[in-house]
Coordinates of N, CA and C in Angstrom, one line a residue:
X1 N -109.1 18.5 -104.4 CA -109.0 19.9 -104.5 C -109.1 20.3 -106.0
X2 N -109.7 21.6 -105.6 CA -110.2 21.7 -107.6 C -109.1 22.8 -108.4
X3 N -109.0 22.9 -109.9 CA -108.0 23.7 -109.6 C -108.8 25.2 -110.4
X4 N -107.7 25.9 -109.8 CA -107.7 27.5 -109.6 C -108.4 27.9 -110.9
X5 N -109.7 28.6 -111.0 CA -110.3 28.7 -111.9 C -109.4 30.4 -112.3
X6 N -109.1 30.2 -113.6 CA -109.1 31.9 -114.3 C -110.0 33.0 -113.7
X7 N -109.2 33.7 -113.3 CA -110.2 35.6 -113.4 C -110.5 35.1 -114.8
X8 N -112.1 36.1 -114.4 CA -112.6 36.1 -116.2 C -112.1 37.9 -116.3
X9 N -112.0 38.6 -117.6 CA -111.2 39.4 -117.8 C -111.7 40.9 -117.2
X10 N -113.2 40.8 -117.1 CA -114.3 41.9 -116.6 C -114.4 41.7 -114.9
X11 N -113.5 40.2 -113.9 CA -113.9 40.1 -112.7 C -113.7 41.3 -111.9
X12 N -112.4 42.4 -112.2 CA -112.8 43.7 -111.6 C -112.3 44.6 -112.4
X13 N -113.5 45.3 -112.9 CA -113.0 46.6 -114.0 C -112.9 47.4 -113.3
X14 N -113.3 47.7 -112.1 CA -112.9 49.1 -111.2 C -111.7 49.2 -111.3
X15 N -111.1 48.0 -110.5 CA -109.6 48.1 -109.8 C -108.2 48.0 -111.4
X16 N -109.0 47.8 -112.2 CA -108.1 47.9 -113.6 C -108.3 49.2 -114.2
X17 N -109.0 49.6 -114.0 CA -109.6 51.1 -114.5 C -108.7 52.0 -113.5
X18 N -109.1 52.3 -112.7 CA -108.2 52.4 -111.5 C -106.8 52.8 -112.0
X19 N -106.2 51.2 -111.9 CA -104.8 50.9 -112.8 C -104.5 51.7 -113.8
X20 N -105.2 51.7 -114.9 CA -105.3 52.4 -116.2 C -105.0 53.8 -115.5
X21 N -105.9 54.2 -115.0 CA -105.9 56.1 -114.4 C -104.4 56.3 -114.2
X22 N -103.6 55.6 -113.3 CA -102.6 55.9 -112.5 C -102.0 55.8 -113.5
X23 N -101.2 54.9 -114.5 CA -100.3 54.4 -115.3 C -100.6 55.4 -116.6
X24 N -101.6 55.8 -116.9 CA -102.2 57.6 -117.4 C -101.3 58.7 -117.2
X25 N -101.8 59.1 -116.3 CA -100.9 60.5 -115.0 C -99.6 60.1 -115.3
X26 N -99.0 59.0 -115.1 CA -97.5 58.4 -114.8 C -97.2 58.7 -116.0
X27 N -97.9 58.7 -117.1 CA -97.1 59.1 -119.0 C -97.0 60.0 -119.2
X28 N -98.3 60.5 -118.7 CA -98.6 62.2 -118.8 C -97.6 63.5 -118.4
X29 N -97.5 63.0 -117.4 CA -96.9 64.3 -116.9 C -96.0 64.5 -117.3
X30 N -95.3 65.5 -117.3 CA -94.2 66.3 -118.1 C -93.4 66.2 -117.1
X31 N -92.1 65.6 -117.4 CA -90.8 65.5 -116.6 C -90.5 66.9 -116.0
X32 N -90.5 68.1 -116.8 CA -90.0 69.3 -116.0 C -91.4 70.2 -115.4
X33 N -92.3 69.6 -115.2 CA -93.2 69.8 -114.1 C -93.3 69.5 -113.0
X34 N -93.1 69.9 -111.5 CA -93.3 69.6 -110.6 C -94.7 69.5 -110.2
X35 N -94.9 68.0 -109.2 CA -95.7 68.0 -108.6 C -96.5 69.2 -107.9
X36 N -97.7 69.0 -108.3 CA -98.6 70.1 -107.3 C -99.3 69.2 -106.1
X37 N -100.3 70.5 -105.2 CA -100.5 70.0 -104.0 C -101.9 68.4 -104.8
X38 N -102.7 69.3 -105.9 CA -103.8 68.4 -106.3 C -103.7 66.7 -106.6
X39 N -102.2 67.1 -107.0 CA -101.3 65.3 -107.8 C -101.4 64.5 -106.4
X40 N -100.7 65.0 -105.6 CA -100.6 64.9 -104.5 C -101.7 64.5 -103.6
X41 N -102.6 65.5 -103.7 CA -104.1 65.1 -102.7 C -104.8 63.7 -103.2
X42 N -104.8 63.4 -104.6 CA -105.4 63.1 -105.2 C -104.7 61.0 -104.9
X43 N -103.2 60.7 -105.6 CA -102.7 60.0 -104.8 C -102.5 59.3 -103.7
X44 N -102.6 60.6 -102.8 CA -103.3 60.3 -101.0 C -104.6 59.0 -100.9
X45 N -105.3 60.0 -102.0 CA -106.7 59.4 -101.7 C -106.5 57.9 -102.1
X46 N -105.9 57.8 -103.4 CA -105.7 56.5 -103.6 C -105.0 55.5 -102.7
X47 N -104.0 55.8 -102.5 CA -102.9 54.8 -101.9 C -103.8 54.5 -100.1
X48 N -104.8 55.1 -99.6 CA -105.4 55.0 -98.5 C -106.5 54.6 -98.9
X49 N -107.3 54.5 -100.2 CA -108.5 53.5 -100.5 C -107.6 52.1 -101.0
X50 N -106.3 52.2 -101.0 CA -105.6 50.9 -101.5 C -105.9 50.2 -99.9
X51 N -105.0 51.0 -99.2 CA -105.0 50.5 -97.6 C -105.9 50.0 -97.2
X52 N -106.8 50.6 -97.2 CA -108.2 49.6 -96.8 C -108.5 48.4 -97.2
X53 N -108.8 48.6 -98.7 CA -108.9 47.3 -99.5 C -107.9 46.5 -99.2
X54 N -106.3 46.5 -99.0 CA -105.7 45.5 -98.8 C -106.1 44.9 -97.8
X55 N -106.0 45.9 -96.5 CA -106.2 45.8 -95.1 C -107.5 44.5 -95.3
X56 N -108.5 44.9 -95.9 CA -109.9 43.8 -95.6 C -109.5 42.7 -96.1
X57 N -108.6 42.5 -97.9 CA -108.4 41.6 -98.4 C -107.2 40.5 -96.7
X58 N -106.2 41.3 -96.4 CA -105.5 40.4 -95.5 C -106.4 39.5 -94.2
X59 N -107.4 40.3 -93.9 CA -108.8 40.0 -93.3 C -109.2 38.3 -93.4
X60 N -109.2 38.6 -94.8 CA -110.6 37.5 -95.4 C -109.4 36.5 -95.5
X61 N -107.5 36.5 -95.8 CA -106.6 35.5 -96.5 C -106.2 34.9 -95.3
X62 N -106.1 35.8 -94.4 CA -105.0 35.7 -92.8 C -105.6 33.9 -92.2
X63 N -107.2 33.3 -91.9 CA -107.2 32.3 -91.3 C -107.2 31.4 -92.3
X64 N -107.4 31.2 -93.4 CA -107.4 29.9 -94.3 C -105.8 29.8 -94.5
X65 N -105.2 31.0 -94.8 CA -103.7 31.2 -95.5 C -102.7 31.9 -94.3
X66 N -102.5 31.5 -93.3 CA -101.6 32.5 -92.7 C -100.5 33.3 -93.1
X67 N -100.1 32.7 -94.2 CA -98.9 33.3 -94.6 C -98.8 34.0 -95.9
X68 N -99.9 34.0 -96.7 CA -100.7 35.1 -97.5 C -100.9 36.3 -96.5
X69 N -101.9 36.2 -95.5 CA -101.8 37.2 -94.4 C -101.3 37.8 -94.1
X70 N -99.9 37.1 -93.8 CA -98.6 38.4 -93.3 C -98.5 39.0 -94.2
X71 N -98.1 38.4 -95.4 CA -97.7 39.3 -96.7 C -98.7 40.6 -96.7
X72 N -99.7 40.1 -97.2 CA -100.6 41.6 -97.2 C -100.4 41.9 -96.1
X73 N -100.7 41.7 -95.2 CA -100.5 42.7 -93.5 C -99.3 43.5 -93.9
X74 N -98.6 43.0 -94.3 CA -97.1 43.6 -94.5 C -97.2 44.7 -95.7
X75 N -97.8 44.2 -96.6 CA -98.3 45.2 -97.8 C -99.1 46.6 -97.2
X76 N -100.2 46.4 -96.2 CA -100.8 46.9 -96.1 C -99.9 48.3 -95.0
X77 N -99.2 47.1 -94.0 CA -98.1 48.5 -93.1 C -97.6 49.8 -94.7
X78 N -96.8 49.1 -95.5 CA -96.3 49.4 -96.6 C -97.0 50.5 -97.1
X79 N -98.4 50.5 -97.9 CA -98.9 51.8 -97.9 C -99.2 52.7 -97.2
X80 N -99.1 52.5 -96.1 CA -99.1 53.4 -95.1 C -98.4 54.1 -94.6
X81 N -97.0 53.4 -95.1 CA -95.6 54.5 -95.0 C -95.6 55.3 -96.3
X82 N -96.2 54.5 -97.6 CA -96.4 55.8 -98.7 C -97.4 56.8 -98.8
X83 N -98.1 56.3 -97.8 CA -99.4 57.5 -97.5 C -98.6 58.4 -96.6
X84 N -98.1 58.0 -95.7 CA -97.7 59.0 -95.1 C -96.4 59.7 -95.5
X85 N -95.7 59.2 -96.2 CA -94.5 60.1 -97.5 C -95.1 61.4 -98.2
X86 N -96.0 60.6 -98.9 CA -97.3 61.2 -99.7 C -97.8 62.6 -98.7
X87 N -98.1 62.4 -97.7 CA -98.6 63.5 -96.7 C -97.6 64.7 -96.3
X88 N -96.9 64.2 -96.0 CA -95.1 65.1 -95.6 C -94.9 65.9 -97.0
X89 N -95.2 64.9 -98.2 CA -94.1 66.0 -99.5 C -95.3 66.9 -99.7
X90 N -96.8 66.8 -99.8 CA -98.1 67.8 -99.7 C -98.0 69.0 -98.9
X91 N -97.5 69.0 -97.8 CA -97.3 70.0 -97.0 C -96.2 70.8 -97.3
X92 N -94.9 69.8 -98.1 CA -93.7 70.6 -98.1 C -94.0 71.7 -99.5
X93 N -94.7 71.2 -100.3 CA -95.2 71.9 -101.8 C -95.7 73.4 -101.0
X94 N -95.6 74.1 -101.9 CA -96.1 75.3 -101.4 C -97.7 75.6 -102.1
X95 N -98.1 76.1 -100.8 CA -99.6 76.1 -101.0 C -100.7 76.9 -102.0
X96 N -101.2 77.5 -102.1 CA -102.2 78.2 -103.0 C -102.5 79.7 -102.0
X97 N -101.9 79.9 -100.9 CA -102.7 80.8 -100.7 C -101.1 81.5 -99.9
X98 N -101.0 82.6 -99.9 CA -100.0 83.6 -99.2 C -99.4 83.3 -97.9
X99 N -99.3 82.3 -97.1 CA -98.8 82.1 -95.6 C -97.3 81.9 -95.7
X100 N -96.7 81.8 -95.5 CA -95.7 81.3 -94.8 C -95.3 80.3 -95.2
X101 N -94.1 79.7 -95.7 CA -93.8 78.1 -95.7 C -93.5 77.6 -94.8
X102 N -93.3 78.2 -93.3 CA -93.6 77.4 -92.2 C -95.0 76.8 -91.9
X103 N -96.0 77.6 -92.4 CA -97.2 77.4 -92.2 C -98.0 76.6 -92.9
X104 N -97.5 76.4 -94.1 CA -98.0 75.4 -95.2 C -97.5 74.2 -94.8
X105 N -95.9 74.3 -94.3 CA -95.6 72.9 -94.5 C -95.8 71.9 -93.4
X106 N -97.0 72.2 -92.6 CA -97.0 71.5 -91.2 C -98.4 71.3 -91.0
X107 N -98.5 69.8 -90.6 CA -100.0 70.1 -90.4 C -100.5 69.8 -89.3
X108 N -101.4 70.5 -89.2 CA -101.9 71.0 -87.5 C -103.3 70.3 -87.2
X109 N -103.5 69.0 -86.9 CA -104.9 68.3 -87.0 C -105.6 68.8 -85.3
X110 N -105.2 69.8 -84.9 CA -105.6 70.1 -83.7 C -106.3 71.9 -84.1
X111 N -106.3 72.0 -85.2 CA -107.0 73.5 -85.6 C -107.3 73.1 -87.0
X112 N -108.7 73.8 -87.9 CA -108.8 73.7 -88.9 C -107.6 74.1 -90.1
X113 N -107.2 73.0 -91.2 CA -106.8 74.0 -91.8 C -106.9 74.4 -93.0
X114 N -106.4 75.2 -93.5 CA -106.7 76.5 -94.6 C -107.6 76.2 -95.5
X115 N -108.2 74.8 -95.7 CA -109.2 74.2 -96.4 C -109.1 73.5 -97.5
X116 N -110.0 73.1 -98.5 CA -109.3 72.0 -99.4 C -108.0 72.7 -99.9
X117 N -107.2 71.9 -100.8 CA -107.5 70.2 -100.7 C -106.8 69.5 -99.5
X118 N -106.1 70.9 -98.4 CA -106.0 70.7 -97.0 C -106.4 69.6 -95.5
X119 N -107.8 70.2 -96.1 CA -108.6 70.0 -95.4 C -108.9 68.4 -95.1
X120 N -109.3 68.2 -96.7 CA -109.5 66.5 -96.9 C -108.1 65.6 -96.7
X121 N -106.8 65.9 -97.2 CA -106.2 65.5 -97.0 C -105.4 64.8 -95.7
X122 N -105.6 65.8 -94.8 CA -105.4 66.0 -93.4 C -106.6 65.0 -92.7
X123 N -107.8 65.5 -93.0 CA -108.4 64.3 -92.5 C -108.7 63.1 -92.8
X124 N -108.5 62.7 -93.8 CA -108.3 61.4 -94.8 C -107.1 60.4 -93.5
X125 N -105.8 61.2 -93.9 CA -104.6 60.9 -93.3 C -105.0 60.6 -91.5
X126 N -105.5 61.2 -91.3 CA -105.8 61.1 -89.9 C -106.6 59.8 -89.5
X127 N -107.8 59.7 -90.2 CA -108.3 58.5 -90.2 C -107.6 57.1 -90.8
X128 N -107.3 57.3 -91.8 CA -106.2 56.4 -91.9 C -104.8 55.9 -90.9
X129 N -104.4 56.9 -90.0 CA -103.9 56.1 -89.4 C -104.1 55.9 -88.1
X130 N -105.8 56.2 -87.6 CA -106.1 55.7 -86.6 C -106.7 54.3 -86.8
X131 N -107.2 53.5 -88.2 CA -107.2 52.5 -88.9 C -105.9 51.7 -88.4
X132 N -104.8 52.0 -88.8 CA -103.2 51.4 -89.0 C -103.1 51.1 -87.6
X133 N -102.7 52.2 -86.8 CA -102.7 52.0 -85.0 C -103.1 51.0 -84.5
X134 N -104.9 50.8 -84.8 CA -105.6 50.0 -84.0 C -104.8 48.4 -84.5
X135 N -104.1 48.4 -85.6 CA -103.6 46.6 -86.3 C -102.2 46.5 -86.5
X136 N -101.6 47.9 -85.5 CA -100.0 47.5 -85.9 C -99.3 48.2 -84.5
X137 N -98.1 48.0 -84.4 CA -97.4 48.0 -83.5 C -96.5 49.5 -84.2
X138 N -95.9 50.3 -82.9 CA -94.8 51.3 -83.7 C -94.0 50.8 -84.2
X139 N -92.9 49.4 -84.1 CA -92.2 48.9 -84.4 C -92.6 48.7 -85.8
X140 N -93.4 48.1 -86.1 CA -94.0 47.9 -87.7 C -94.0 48.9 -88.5
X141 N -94.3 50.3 -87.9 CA -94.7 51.6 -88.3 C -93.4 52.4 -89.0
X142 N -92.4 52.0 -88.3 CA -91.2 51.8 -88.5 C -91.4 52.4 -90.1
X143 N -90.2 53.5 -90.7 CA -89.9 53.4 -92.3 C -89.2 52.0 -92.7
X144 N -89.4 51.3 -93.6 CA -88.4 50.4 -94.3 C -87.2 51.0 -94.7
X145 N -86.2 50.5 -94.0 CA -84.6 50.9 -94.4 C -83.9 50.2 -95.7
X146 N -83.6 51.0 -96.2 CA -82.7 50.0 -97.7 C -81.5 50.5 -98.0
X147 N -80.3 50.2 -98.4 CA -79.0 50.4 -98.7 C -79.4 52.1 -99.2
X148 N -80.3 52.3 -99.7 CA -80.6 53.8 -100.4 C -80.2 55.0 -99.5
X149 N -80.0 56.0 -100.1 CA -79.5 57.3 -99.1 C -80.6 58.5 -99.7
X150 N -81.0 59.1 -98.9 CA -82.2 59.9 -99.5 C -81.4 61.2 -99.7

């Protein structure tokens, strides 16, 4: 067996760039700012192109490594409860346009709605977890419980 050659430092500039963006925003923002719906939409998108990529990476680890596999499988459930966190507090934010905060804060994937960054978000979210469905059980779906009190 040969041993474990070094990432060279350029092996993925996306997903470090990427990194850099997020850990950006995270300095940036001003503590007495509240999140808007855009921080929010934008996040979504991320943490559900994470999902994927995990999702393929546990793919490719699962028959050589079974138990790398679970891990990301398990990682990959995991985003998916923060995508869908992520989805819930978007809706709860109040929206950009005059309705109702009943109206804003519910999303209705059975009628169009009010449009970006709505629109995308909702359907992002939706495809995503007809993705998750097809490779997990509701049990798995499950929130992770921790000693924490929300």
């Amino acid at each position: 067996m040969s041993p474990p050659c070094p990432s060279a430092p350029d092996a993925h500039p996306y997903l470090r760039a990427a990194t850099a963006g997020v850990r950006h925003h995270a300095r940036a923002l001003n503590r007495a700012t509240l999140p808007d719906r855009g921080h929010l939409d934008t996040l979504h998108a991320h943490l559900t192109e994470l999902h994927r990529f995990i999702d393929q990476l546990a793919e490719v680890a699962r028959p050589p490594h079974p138990a790398a596999g679970r891990h990301l499988a398990t990682a990959h459930t995991r985003l998916w409860q923060a995508a869908t966190e992520l989805h819930a507090a978007f809706h709860l934010l109040p929206g950009n346009t005059a309705q109702a905060d009943t109206e804003t804060s519910a999303c209705h994937p059975e009628r169009l709605p009010e449009g970006p960054p709505v629109l995308t978000i909702c359907q992002r979210h939706l495809a995503a977890g007809h993705s998750i469905r097809r490779k997990t059980t509701p049990t798995d779906l499950r929130p992770h419980t921790t000693a924490c009190v929300r």
